[in-house]
Tab-separated table of C-alpha atoms in Angstrom:
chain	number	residue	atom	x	y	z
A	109	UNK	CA	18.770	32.114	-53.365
A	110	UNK	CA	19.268	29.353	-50.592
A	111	UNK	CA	22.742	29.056	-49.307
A	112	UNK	CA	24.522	25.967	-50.168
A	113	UNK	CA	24.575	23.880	-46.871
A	114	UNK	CA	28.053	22.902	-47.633
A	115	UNK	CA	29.605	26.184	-47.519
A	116	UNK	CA	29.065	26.424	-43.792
A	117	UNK	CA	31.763	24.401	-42.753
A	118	UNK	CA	35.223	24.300	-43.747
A	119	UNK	CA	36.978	21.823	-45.895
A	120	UNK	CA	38.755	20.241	-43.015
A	121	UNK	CA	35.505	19.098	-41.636
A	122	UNK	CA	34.798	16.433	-44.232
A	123	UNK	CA	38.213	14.926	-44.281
A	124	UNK	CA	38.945	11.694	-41.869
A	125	UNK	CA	39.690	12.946	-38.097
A	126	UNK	CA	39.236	16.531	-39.625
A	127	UNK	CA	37.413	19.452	-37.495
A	128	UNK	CA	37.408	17.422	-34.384
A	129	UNK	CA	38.568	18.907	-30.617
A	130	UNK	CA	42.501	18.583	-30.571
A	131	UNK	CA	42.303	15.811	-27.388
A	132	UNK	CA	40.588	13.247	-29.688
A	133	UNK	CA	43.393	13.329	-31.763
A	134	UNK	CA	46.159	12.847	-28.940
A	135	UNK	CA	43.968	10.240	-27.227
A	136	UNK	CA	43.893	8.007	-30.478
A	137	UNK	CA	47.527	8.695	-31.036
A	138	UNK	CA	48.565	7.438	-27.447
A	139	UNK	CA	46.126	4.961	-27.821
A	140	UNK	CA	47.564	3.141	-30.928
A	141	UNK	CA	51.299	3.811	-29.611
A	142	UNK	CA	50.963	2.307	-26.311
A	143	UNK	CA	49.520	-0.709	-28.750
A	144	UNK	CA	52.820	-0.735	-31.288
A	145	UNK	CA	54.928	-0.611	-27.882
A	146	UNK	CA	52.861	-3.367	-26.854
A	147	UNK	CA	54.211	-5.381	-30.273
A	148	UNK	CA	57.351	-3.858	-29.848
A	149	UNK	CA	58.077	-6.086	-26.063
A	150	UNK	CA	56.223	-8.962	-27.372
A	151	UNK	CA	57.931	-9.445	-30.522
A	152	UNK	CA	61.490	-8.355	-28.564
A	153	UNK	CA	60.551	-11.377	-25.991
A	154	UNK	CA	59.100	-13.679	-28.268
A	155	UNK	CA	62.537	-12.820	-29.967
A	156	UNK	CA	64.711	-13.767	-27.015
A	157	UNK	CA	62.753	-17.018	-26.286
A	158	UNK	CA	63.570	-18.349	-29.860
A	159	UNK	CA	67.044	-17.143	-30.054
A	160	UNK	CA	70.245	-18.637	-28.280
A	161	UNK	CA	72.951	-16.857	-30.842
A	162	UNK	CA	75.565	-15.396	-28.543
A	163	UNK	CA	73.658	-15.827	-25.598
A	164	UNK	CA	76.833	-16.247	-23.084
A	165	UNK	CA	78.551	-12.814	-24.231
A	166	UNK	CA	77.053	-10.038	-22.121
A	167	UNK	CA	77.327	-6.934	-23.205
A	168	UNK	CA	78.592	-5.515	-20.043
A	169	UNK	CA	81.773	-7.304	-20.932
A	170	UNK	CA	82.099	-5.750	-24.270
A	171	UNK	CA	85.201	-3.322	-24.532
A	172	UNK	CA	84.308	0.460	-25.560
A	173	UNK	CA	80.582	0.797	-24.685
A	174	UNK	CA	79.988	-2.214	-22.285
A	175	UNK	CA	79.989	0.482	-19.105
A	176	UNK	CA	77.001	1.763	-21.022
A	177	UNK	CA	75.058	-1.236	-21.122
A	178	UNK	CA	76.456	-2.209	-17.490
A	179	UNK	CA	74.655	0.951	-16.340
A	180	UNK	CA	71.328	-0.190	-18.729
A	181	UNK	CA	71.015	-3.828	-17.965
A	182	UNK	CA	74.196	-5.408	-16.564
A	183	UNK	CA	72.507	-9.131	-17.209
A	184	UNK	CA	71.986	-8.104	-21.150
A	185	UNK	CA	73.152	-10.607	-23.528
A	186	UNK	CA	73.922	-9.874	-27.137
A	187	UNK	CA	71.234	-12.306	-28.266
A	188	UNK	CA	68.999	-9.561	-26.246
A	189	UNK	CA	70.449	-6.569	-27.972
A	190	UNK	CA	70.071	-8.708	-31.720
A	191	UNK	CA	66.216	-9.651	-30.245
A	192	UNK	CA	65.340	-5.641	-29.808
A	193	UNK	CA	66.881	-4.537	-32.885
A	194	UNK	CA	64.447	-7.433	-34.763
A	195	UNK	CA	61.408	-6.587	-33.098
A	196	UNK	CA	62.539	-2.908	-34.096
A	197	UNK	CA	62.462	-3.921	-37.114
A	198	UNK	CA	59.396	-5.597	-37.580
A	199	UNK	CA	57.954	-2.712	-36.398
A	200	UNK	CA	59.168	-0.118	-38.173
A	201	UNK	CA	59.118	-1.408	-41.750
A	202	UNK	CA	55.351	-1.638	-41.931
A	203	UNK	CA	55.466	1.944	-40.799
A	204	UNK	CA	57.649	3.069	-42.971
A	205	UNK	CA	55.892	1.421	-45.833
A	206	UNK	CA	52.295	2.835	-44.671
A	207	UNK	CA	54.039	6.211	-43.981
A	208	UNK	CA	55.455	6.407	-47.744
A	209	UNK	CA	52.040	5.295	-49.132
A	210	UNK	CA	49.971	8.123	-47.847
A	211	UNK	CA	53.022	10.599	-48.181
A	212	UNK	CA	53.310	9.776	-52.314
A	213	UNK	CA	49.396	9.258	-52.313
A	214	UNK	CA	49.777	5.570	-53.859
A	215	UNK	CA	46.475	4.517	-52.653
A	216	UNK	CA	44.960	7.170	-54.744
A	217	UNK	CA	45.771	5.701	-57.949
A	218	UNK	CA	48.281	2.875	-57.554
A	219	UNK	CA	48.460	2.005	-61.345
A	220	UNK	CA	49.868	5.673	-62.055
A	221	UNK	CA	52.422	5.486	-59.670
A	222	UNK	CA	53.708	1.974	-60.704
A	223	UNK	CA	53.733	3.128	-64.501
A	224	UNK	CA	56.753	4.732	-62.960
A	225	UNK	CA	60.147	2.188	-63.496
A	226	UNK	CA	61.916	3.536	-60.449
A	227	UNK	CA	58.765	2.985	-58.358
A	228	UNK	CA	58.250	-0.349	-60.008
A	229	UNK	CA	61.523	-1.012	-58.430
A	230	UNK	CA	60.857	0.859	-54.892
A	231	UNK	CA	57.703	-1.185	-54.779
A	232	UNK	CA	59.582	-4.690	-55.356
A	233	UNK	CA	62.344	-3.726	-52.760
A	234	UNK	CA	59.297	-2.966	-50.281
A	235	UNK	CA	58.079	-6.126	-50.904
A	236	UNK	CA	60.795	-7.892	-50.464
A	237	UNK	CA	61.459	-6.322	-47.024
A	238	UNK	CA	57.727	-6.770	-45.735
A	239	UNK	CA	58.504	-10.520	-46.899
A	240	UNK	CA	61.377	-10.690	-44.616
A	241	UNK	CA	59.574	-9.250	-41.542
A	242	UNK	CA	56.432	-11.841	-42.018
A	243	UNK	CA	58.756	-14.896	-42.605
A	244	UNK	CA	60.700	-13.551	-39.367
A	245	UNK	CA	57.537	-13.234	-37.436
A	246	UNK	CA	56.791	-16.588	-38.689
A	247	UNK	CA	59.559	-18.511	-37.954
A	248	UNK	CA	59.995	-17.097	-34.429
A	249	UNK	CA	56.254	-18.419	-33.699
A	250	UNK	CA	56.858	-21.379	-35.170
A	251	UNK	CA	60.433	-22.158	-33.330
A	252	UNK	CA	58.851	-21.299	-30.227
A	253	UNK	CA	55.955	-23.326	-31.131
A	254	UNK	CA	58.681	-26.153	-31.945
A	255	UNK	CA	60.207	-25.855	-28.532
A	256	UNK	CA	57.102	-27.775	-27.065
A	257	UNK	CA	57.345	-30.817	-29.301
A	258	UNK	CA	60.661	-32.415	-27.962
A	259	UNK	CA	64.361	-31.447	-27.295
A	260	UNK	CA	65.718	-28.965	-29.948
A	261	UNK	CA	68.891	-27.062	-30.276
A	262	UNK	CA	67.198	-24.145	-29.135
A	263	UNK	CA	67.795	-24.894	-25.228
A	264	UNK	CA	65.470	-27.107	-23.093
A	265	UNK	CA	62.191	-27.468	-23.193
A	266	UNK	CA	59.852	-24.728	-21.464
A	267	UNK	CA	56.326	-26.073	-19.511
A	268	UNK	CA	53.780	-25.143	-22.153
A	269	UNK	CA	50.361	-23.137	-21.421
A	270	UNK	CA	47.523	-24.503	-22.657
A	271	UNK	CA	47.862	-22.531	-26.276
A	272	UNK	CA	50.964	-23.139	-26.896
A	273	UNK	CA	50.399	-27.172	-26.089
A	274	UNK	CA	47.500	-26.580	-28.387
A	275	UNK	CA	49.395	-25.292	-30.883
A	276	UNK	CA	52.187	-27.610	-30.845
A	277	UNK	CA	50.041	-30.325	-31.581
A	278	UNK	CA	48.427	-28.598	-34.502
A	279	UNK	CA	51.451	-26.762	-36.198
A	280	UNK	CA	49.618	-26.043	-39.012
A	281	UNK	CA	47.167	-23.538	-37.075
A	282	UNK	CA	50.607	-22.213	-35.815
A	283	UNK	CA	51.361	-20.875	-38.765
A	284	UNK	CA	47.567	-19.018	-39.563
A	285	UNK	CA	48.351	-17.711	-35.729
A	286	UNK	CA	51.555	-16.226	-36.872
A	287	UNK	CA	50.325	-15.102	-40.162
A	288	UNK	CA	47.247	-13.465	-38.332
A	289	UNK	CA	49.943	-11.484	-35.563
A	290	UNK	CA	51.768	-10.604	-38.573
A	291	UNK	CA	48.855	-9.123	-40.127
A	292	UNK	CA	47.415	-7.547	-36.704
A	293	UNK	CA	51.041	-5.756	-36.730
A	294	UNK	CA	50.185	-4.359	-40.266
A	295	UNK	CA	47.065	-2.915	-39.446
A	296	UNK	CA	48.406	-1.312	-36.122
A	297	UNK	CA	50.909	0.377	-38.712
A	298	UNK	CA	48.357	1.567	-40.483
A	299	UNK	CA	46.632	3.211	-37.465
A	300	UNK	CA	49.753	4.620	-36.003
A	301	UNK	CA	50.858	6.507	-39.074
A	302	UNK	CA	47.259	7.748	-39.845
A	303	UNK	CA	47.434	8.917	-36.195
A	304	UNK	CA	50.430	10.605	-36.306
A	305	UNK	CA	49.924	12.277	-39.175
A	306	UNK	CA	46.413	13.266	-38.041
A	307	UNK	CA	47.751	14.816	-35.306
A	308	UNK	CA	50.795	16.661	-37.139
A	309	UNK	CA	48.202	17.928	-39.248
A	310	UNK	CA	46.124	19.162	-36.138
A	311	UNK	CA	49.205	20.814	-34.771
């Protein structure tokens, strides 16, 4: 009787990232999370550009914790605090999303799992949520886009790089570029939680 070929290798070996050395796995996971911290500053700075709420109060002033952020960043405004928490947010709801799909196996059979009400409804909150982050990534493109057209209430106006000069004379593609980051942050999700979960898997 020949031997089936199949039942020389373990199961492991035919699922994505499975059998491989244990390195591979730890260089594609610090790979793709030195990326997301990549989109975490950007979006943070991109953030603080575009946003001039509270921008006098620093937080070293603040009664309670303000030593804290004194010993952190003693020039830290809250507009810089409110600009990390929304780039940490950006970043972590696609994440989060990704990380329940594979978790709950939704991309197996997607149907099934929305013939479910309460999913129905943890899919539309989802939605709504992803919404926010891409009209927030968006907007802060676009206002910081805006800030090379003329004077605008969002402080004076910066000397523009070529792209952004670009840009602000074609505000239309400004909006594809944002759409396009919003959708390169997306697929970086993707990766990372794969990743991760490759390597927890590993471990």
């Amino acid at each position: 009787m020949k031997p089936d070929r199949h039942s020389q290798f373990p199961p492991e070996a035919y699922l994505p990232g499975g059998g491989g050395p244990r390195f591979k796995q730890i260089a594609v996971f610090v790979l793709v999370a030195s990326l997301e911290l990549s989109i975490l500053v950007l979006l943070a700075s991109t953030y603080t550009e575009t946003m001039g709420l509270i921008s006098g109060q620093y937080l070293c002033d603040l009664p309670g914790f303000g030593g804290l952020f004194c010993f952190i960043d003693e020039d830290m405004t809250v507009s810089h605090l409110l600009a990390f928490l929304l780039a940490v947010f950006s970043v972590a709801v696609p994440m989060m999303i990704w990380s329940a799909v594979l978790e709950e196996g939704i991309h197996e059979d997607p149907r099934a799992w929305l013939a479910n009400p309460m999913n129905r409804v943890k899919a539309g909150m989802a939605g709504l949520v992803y919404a926010a982050v891409i009209a927030l990534e968006v907007v802060n493109l676009y206002t910081l886009i805006a800030q090379q057209t003329g004077p605008n209430p969002f402080g004076d106006k910066q000397d523009a790089s070529p792209m952004m000069d670009f840009l602000a004379q074609n505000q239309g593609l400004g909006i594809f570029v944002a759409l396009l980051f919003a959708l390169v942050n997306t697929v970086l999700a993707l990766l990372t939680v794969r990743a991760s979960r490759s390597l927890v898997q590993k471990g």
